[in-house]
Coordinates of C-alpha atoms in Angstrom, one line a residue:
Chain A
X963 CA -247.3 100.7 81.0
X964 CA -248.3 103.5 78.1
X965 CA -251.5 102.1 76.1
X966 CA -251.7 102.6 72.4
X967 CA -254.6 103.2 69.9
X968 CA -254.3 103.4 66.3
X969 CA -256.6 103.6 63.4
X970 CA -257.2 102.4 59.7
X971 CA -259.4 102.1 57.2
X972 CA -260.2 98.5 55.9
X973 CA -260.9 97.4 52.6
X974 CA -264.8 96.6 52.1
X975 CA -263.3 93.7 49.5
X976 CA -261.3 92.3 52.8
X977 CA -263.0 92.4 55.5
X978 CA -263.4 88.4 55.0
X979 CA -259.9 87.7 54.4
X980 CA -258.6 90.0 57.1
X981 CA -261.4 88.5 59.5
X982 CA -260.1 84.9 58.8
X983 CA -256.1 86.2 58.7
X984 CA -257.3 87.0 62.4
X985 CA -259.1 83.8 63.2
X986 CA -256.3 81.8 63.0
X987 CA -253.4 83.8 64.0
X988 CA -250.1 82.3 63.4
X989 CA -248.4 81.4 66.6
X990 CA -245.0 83.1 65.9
X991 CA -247.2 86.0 65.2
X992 CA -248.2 86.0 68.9
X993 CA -244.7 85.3 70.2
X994 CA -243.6 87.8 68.6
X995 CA -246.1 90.1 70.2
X996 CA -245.8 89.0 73.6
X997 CA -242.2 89.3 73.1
X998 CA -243.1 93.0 72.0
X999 CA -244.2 93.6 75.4
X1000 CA -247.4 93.8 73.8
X1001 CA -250.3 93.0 76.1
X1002 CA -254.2 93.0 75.9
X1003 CA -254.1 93.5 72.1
X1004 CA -257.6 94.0 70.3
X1005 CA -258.9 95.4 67.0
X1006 CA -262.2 96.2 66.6
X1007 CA -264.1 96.9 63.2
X1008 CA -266.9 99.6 62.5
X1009 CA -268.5 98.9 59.2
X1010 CA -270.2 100.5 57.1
X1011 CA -267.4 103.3 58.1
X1012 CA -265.0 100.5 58.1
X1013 CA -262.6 101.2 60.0
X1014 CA -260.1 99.1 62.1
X1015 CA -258.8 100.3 66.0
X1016 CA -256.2 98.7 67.5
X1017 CA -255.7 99.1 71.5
X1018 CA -253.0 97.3 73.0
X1019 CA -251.0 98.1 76.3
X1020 CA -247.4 98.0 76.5
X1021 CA -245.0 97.0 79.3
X1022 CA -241.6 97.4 77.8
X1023 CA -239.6 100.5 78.6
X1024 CA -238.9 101.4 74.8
X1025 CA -242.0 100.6 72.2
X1026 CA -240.3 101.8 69.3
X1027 CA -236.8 99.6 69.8
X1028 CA -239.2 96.6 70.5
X1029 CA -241.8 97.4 67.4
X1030 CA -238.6 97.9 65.1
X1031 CA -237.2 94.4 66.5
X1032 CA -240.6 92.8 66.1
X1033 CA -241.3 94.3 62.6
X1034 CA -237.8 93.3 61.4
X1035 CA -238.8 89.3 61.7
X1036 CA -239.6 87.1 58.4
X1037 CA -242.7 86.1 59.7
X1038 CA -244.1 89.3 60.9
X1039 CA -243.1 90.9 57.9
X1040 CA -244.9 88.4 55.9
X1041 CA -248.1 88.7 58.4
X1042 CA -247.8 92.6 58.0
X1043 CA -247.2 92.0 54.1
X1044 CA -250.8 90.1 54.4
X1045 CA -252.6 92.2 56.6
X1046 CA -251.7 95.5 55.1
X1047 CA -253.0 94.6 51.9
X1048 CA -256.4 94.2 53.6
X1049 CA -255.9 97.7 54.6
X1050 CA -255.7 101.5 52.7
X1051 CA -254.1 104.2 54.7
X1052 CA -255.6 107.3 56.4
X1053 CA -256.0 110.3 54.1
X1054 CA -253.8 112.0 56.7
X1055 CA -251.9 109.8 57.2
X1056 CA -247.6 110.1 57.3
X1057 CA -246.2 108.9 54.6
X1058 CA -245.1 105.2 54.7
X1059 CA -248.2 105.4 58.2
X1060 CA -250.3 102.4 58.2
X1061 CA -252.0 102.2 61.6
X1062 CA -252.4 106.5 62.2
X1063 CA -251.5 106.9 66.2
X1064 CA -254.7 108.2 67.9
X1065 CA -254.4 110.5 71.2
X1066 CA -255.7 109.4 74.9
X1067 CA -258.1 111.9 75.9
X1068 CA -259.4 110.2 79.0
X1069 CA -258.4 107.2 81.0
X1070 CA -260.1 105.3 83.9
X1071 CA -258.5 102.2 85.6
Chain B
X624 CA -265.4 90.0 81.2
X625 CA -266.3 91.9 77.9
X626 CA -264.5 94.5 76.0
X627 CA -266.3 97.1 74.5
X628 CA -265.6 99.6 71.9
X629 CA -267.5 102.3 70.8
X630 CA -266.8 105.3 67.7
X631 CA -268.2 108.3 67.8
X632 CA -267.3 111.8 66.1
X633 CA -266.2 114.9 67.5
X634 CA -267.4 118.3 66.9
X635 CA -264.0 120.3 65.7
X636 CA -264.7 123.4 67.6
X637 CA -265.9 121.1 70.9
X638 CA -262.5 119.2 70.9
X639 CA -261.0 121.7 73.3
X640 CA -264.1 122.0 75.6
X641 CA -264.2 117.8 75.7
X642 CA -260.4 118.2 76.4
X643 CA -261.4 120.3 79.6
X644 CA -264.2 117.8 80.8
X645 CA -262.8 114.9 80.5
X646 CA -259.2 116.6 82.3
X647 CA -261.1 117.2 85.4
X648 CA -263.9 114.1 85.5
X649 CA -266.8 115.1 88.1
X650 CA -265.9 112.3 90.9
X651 CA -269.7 111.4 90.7
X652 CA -269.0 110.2 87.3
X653 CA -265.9 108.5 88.0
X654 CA -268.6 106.8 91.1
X655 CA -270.8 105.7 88.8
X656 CA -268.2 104.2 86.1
X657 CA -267.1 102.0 89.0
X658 CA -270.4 101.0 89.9
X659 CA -271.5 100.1 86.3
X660 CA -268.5 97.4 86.6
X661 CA -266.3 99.3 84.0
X662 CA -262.6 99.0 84.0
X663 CA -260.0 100.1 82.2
X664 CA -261.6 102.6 80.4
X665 CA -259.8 104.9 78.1
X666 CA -261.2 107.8 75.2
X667 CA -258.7 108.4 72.1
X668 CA -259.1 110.9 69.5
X669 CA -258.2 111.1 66.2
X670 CA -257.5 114.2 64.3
X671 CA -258.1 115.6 61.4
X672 CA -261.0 113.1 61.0
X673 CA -262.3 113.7 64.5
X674 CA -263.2 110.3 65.9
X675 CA -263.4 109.2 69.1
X676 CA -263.0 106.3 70.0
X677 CA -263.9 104.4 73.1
X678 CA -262.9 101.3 74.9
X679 CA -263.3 99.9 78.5
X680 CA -264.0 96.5 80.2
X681 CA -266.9 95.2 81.5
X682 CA -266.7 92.9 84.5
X683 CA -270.5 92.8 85.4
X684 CA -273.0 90.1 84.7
X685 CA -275.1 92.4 82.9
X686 CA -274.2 95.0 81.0
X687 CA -277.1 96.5 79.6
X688 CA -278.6 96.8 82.9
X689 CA -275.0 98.4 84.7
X690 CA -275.4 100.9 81.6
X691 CA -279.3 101.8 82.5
X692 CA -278.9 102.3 86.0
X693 CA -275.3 104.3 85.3
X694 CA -277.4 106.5 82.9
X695 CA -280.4 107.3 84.4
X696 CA -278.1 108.6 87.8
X697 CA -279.1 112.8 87.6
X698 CA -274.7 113.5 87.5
X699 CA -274.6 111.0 84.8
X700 CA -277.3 112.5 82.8
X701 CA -276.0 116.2 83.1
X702 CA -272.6 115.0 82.2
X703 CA -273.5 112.6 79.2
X704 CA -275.5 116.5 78.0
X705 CA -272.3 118.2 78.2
X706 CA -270.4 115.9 76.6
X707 CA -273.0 114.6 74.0
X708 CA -273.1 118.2 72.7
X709 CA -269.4 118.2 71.7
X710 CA -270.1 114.9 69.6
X711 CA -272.0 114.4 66.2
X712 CA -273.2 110.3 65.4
X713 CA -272.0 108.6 62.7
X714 CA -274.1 109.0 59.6
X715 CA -274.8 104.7 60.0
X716 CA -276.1 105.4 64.1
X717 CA -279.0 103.7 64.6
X718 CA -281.7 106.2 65.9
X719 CA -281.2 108.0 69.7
X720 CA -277.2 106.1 69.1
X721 CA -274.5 108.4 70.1
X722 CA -271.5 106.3 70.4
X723 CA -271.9 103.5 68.2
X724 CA -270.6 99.8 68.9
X725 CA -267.8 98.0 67.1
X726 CA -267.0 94.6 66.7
X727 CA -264.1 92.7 67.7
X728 CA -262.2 91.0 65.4
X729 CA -259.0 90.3 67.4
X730 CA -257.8 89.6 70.5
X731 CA -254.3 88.3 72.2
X732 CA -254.2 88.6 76.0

């Protein structure tokens, strides 16, 4: 299992929207996660910083073959089309980066 | 249980002395996290912005207490020096806040 942080800023103008996006998740949105191998998925929010972290834990053997696969259906690219809006980029971010990969320092099960 | 997540920023020319703490936790700290009913604890850091960002599980009754008595332990308190010296608050801490808390806006077991 390899567990995964990454980090974004949020839009002061969506924090509402993205808060409610997230209330109400659509189901195919979590099947599609669980079928990620994605486990114990949670975002967090730090305002006035505002800034988004995501944790989750994986337990696939290949997280980039099953993000690709999961990214590549209609209605998680229309989620991601949603939720991305609510969102600006890193300043050091890769090009075409959302979600900037953080690095585990410490870990205690 | 309760998941907790916590920001804080790093100081850029502590990151490598943090590094070396946390590679080689004092067992006494490692103790104490146990007894304070955290789980699943894990630090990730974020460069070139130097944040740190903290998340672990609480599976006590009362996590304000857990976190007094964890704190006030004498190995606790020269650890949290050492590592408190590599970090710098956010500029929106509230006062005597190191790590400061984030709420969650997500979750998906």
């Amino acid at each position: 299992m390899q567990r995964i942080s990454t980090v974004v800023h949020i839009r002061p103008d969506k924090i509402e929207e993205y808060k409610a996006l997230h209330a109400s998740v659509w189901p195919s949105v979590v099947a599609l996660l669980g079928a990620a191998n994605i486990r114990n998925f949670s975002i967090f929010l730090r305002e006035p910083e505002n800034l988004l972290f995501g944790y989750f834990e994986h337990h696939g053997t290949d997280l980039e073959a099953d993000l690709r696969v999961m990214e590549q259906h209609p209605d998680m690219r229309r989620w991601l089309e949603l939720t991305t809006k609510c969102q600006t980029p890193l300043a050091s971010a890769a090009p075409g980066e959302n979600w900037s990969p953080m690095r585990e320092v410490f870990h205690l099960d």
